[in-house]
Coordinates of C-alpha atoms in Angstrom, one line a residue:
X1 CA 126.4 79.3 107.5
X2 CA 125.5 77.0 110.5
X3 CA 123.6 73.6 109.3
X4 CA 121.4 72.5 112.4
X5 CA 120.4 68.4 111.5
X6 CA 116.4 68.3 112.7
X7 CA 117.1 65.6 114.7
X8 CA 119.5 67.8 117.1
X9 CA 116.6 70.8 117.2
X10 CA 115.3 69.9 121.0
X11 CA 112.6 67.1 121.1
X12 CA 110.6 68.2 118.2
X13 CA 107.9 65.1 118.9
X14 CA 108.1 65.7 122.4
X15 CA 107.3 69.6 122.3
X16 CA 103.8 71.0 123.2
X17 CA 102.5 74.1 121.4
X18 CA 99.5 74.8 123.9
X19 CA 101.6 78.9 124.0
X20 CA 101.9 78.9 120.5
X21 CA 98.9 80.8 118.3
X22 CA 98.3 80.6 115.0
X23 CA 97.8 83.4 112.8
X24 CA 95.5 83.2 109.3
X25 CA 94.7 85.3 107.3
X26 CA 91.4 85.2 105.1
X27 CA 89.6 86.2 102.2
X28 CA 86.7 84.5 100.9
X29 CA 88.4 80.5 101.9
X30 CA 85.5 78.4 103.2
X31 CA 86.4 75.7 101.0
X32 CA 90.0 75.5 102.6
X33 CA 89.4 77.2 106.1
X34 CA 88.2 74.6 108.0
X35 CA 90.9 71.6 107.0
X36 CA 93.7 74.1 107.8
X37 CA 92.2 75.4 111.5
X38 CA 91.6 71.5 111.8
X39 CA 95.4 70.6 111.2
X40 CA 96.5 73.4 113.4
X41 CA 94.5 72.1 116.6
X42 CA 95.8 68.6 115.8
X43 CA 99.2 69.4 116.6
X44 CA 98.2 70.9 119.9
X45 CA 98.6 74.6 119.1
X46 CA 97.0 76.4 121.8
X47 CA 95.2 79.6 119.8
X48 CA 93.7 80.2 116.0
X49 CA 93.1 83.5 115.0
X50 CA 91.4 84.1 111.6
X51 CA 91.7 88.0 109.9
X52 CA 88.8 88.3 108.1
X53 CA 89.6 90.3 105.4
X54 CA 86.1 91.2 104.5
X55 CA 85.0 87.6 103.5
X56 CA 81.8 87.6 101.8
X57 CA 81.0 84.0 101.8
X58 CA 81.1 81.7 104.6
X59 CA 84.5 81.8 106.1
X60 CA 84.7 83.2 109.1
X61 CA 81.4 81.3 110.4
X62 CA 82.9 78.0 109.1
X63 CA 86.1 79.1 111.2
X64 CA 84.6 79.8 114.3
X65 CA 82.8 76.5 113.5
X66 CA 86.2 74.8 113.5
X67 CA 87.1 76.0 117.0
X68 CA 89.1 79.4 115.8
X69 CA 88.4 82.9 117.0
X70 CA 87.6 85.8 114.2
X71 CA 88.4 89.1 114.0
X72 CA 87.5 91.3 111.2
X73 CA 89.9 93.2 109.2
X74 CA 87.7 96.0 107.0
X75 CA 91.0 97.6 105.6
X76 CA 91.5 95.2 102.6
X77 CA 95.3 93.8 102.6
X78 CA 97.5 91.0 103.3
X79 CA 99.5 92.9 106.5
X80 CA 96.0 94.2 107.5
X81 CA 94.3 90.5 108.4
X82 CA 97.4 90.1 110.0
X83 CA 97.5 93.3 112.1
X84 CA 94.3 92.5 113.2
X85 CA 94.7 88.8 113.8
X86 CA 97.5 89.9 116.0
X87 CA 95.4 92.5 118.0
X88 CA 93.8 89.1 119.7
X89 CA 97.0 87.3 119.9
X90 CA 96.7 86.4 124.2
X91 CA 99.3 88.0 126.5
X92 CA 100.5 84.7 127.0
X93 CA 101.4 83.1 123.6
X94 CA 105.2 82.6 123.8
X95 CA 105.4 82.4 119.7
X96 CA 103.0 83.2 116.6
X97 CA 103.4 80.8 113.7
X98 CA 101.3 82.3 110.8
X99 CA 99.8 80.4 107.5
X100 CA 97.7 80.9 104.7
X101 CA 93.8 79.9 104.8
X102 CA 94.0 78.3 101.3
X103 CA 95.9 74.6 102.7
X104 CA 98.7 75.3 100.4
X105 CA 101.1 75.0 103.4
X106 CA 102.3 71.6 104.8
X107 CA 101.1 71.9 108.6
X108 CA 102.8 68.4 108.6
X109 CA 106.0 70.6 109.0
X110 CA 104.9 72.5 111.5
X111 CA 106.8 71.7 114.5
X112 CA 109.6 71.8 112.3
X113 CA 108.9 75.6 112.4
X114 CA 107.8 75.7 115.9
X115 CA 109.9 74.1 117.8
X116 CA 113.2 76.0 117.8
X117 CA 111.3 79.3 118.6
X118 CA 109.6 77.4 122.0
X119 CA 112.7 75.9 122.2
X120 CA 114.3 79.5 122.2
X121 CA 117.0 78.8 119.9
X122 CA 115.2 80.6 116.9
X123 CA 113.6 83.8 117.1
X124 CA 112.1 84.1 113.2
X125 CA 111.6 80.3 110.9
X126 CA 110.5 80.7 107.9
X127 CA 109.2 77.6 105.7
X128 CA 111.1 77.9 102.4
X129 CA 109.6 76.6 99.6
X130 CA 112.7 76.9 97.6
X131 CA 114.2 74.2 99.5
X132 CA 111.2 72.3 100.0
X133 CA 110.0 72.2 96.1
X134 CA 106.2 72.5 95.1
X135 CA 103.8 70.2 93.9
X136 CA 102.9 70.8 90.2
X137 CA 100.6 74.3 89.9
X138 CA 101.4 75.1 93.5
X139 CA 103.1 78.0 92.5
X140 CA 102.6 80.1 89.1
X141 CA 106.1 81.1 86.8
X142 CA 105.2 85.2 88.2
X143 CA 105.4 84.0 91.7
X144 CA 108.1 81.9 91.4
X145 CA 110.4 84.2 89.5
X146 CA 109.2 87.5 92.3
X147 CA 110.2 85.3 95.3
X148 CA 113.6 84.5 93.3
X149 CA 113.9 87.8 92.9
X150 CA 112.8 89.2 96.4
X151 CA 115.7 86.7 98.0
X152 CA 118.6 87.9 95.8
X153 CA 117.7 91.5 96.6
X154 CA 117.6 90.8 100.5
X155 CA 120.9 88.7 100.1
X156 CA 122.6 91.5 98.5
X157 CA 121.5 94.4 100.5
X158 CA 121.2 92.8 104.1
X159 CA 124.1 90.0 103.6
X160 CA 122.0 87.4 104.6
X161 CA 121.2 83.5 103.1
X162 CA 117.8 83.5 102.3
X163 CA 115.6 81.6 99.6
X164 CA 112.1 82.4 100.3
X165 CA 109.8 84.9 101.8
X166 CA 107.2 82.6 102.0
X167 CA 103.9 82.9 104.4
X168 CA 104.1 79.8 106.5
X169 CA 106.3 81.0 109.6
X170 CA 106.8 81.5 113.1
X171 CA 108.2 84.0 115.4
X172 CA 108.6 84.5 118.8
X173 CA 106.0 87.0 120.2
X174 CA 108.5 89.4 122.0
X175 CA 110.1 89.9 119.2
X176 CA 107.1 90.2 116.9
X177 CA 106.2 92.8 119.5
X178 CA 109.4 94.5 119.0
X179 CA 109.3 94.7 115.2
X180 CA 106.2 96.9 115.2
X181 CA 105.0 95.3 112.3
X182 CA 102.7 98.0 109.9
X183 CA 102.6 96.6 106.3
X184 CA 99.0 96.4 105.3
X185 CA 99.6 94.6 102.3
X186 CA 101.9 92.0 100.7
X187 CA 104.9 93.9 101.6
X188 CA 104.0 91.9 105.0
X189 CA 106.5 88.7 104.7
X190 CA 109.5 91.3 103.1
X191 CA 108.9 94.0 106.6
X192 CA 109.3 90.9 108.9
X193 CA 112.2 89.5 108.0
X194 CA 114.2 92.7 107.1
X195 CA 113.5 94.2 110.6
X196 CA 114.8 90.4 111.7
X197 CA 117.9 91.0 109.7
X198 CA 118.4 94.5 110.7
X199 CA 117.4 93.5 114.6
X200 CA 120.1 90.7 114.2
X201 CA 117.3 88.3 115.7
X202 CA 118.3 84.6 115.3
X203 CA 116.6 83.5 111.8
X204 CA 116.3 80.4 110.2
X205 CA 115.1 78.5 107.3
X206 CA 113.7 74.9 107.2
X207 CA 112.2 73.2 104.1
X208 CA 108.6 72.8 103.6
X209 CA 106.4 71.8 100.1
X210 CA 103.9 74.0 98.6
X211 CA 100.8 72.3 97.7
X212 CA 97.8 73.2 95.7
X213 CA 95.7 75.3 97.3
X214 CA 92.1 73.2 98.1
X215 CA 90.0 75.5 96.5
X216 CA 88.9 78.8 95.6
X217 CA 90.9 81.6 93.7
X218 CA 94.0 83.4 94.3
X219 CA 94.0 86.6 95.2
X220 CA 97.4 86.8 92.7
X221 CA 98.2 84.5 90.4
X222 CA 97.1 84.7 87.1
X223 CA 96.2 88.2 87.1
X224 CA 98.4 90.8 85.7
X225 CA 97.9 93.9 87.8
X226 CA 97.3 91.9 91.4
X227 CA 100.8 90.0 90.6
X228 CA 102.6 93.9 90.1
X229 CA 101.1 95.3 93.0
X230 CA 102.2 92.2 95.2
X231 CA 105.6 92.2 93.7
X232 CA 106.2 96.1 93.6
X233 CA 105.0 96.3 97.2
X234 CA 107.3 93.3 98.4
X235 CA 110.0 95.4 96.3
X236 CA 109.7 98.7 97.8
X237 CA 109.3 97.7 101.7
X238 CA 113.2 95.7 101.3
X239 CA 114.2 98.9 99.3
X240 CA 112.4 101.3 101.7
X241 CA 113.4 99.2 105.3
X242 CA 116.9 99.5 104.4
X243 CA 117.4 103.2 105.1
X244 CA 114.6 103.2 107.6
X245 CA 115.2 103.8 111.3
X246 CA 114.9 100.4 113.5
X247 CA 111.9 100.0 115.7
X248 CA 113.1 100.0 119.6
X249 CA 115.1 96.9 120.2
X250 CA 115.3 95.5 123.9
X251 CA 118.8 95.7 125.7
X252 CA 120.2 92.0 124.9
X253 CA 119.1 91.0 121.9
X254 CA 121.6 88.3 120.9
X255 CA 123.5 89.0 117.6
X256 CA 123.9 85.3 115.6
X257 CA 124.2 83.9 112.1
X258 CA 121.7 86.1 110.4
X259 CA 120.1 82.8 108.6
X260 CA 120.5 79.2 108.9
X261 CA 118.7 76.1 107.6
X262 CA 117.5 73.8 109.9

């Protein structure tokens, strides 16, 4: 497995992001939205796209407040806020990093995650948790011990190194656009980096810390039945990608070390 030192990746504090958008998806987050839109324009990224995933309180006017465009996603679902965050993606966004609404990701790593797919030595980097560690009640025993789970299956069915399958990511939009991504729900982060795997795209892993989310409730944790259905869904879409047909893959798509860590 290649071992890239961050200091080689090509001038990570020199790198503008004004073609990079980000992705959130929402539900019910004002107490969080706004800090995280906040961090993302700080570091210069040109787009923030919110899926409202049928909010009820006051996040996607606190959003748009914060300088992000909305876009509301009626179908309820993980995938779907993204499918429809991604519908207002502009033509000319060279990558899509995507994070979670409730400030449990460290945007203070985000041009670690950036700036190899702008670069274009990267074409998927996904912020691993497992090598980054969590701050204490970040993540619940279920989620931990799903995620642990999730990357042992994908290692032994797809041959890849993996640890996480964790939210905070980014992707360069042609290939995003050639995944055909459809997931609606949680199965969203397991689709994406299969079809990677499968596409032989050029993935990679860097370390970022999970922190407490800033406030309100999690959709999963804590609750029996929302914790199966996440986990069962992520389950079945690595089961049910591995015998599925790929999408249509562009002539020159280079082959590489299926995962690295940056």
């Amino acid at each position: 497995m290649q071992t890239i030192d961050p200091p080689t990746i090509p001038s990570i504090q020199h790198l503008r992001f004004a073609n990079v958008c980000a992705v959130i998806p929402a539900l019910d987050e004002e107490d969080s939205i706004r800090v995280v839109i906040e961090g993302l324009l700080r570091h210069g990224v040109g787009w923030v796209i919110v899926g409202d995933n049928g909010s009820t309180d006051r996040t996607a006017a606190i959003a748009r407040a914060a300088g992000a465009s909305v876009v509301a996603a009626p179908r309820r679902g993980y995938g779907s806020a993204c499918l429809a965050a991604l519908s207002a993606v502009p033509s000319g966004a060279r990558a899509v990093v995507f994070c979670d609404a409730d400030g449990a990701d460290d945007l203070a790593r985000l041009p670690d995650l950036v700036a190899p797919v702008v670069a274009g030595t990267h074409d998927l980097v996904i912020g691993s948790r497992v090598l980054g560690g969590a701050d204490r009640g970040a993540l619940s025993l279920p989620q931990r011990v799903g995620n642990l789970a999730a990357a042992a299956m994908m290692r032994v069915l797809y041959g890849v190194r993996v640890t996480d399958l964790g939210p905070f990511r980014c992707v360069d939009a042609g290939a995003l656009t050639r995944m055909e991504m459809a997931d609606p729900a949680f199965g969203w982060t397991a689709e994406m980096q299969v079809k990677a795997y499968r596409m032989r795209l050029r993935v990679a892993e860097v370390a970022v810390r999970a922190l407490v989310r800033r406030g309100g409730d999690s959709k999963i944790s804590g609750r029996f039945w929302p914790i199966f259905r996440a986990g069962w869904g992520i389950i079945s879409t690595i089961l049910r990608h591995r015998a599925t047909p790929l999408p249509r893959v562009v002539s020159g798509t280079p082959p590489s070390d299926l995962a690295t860590h940056l």
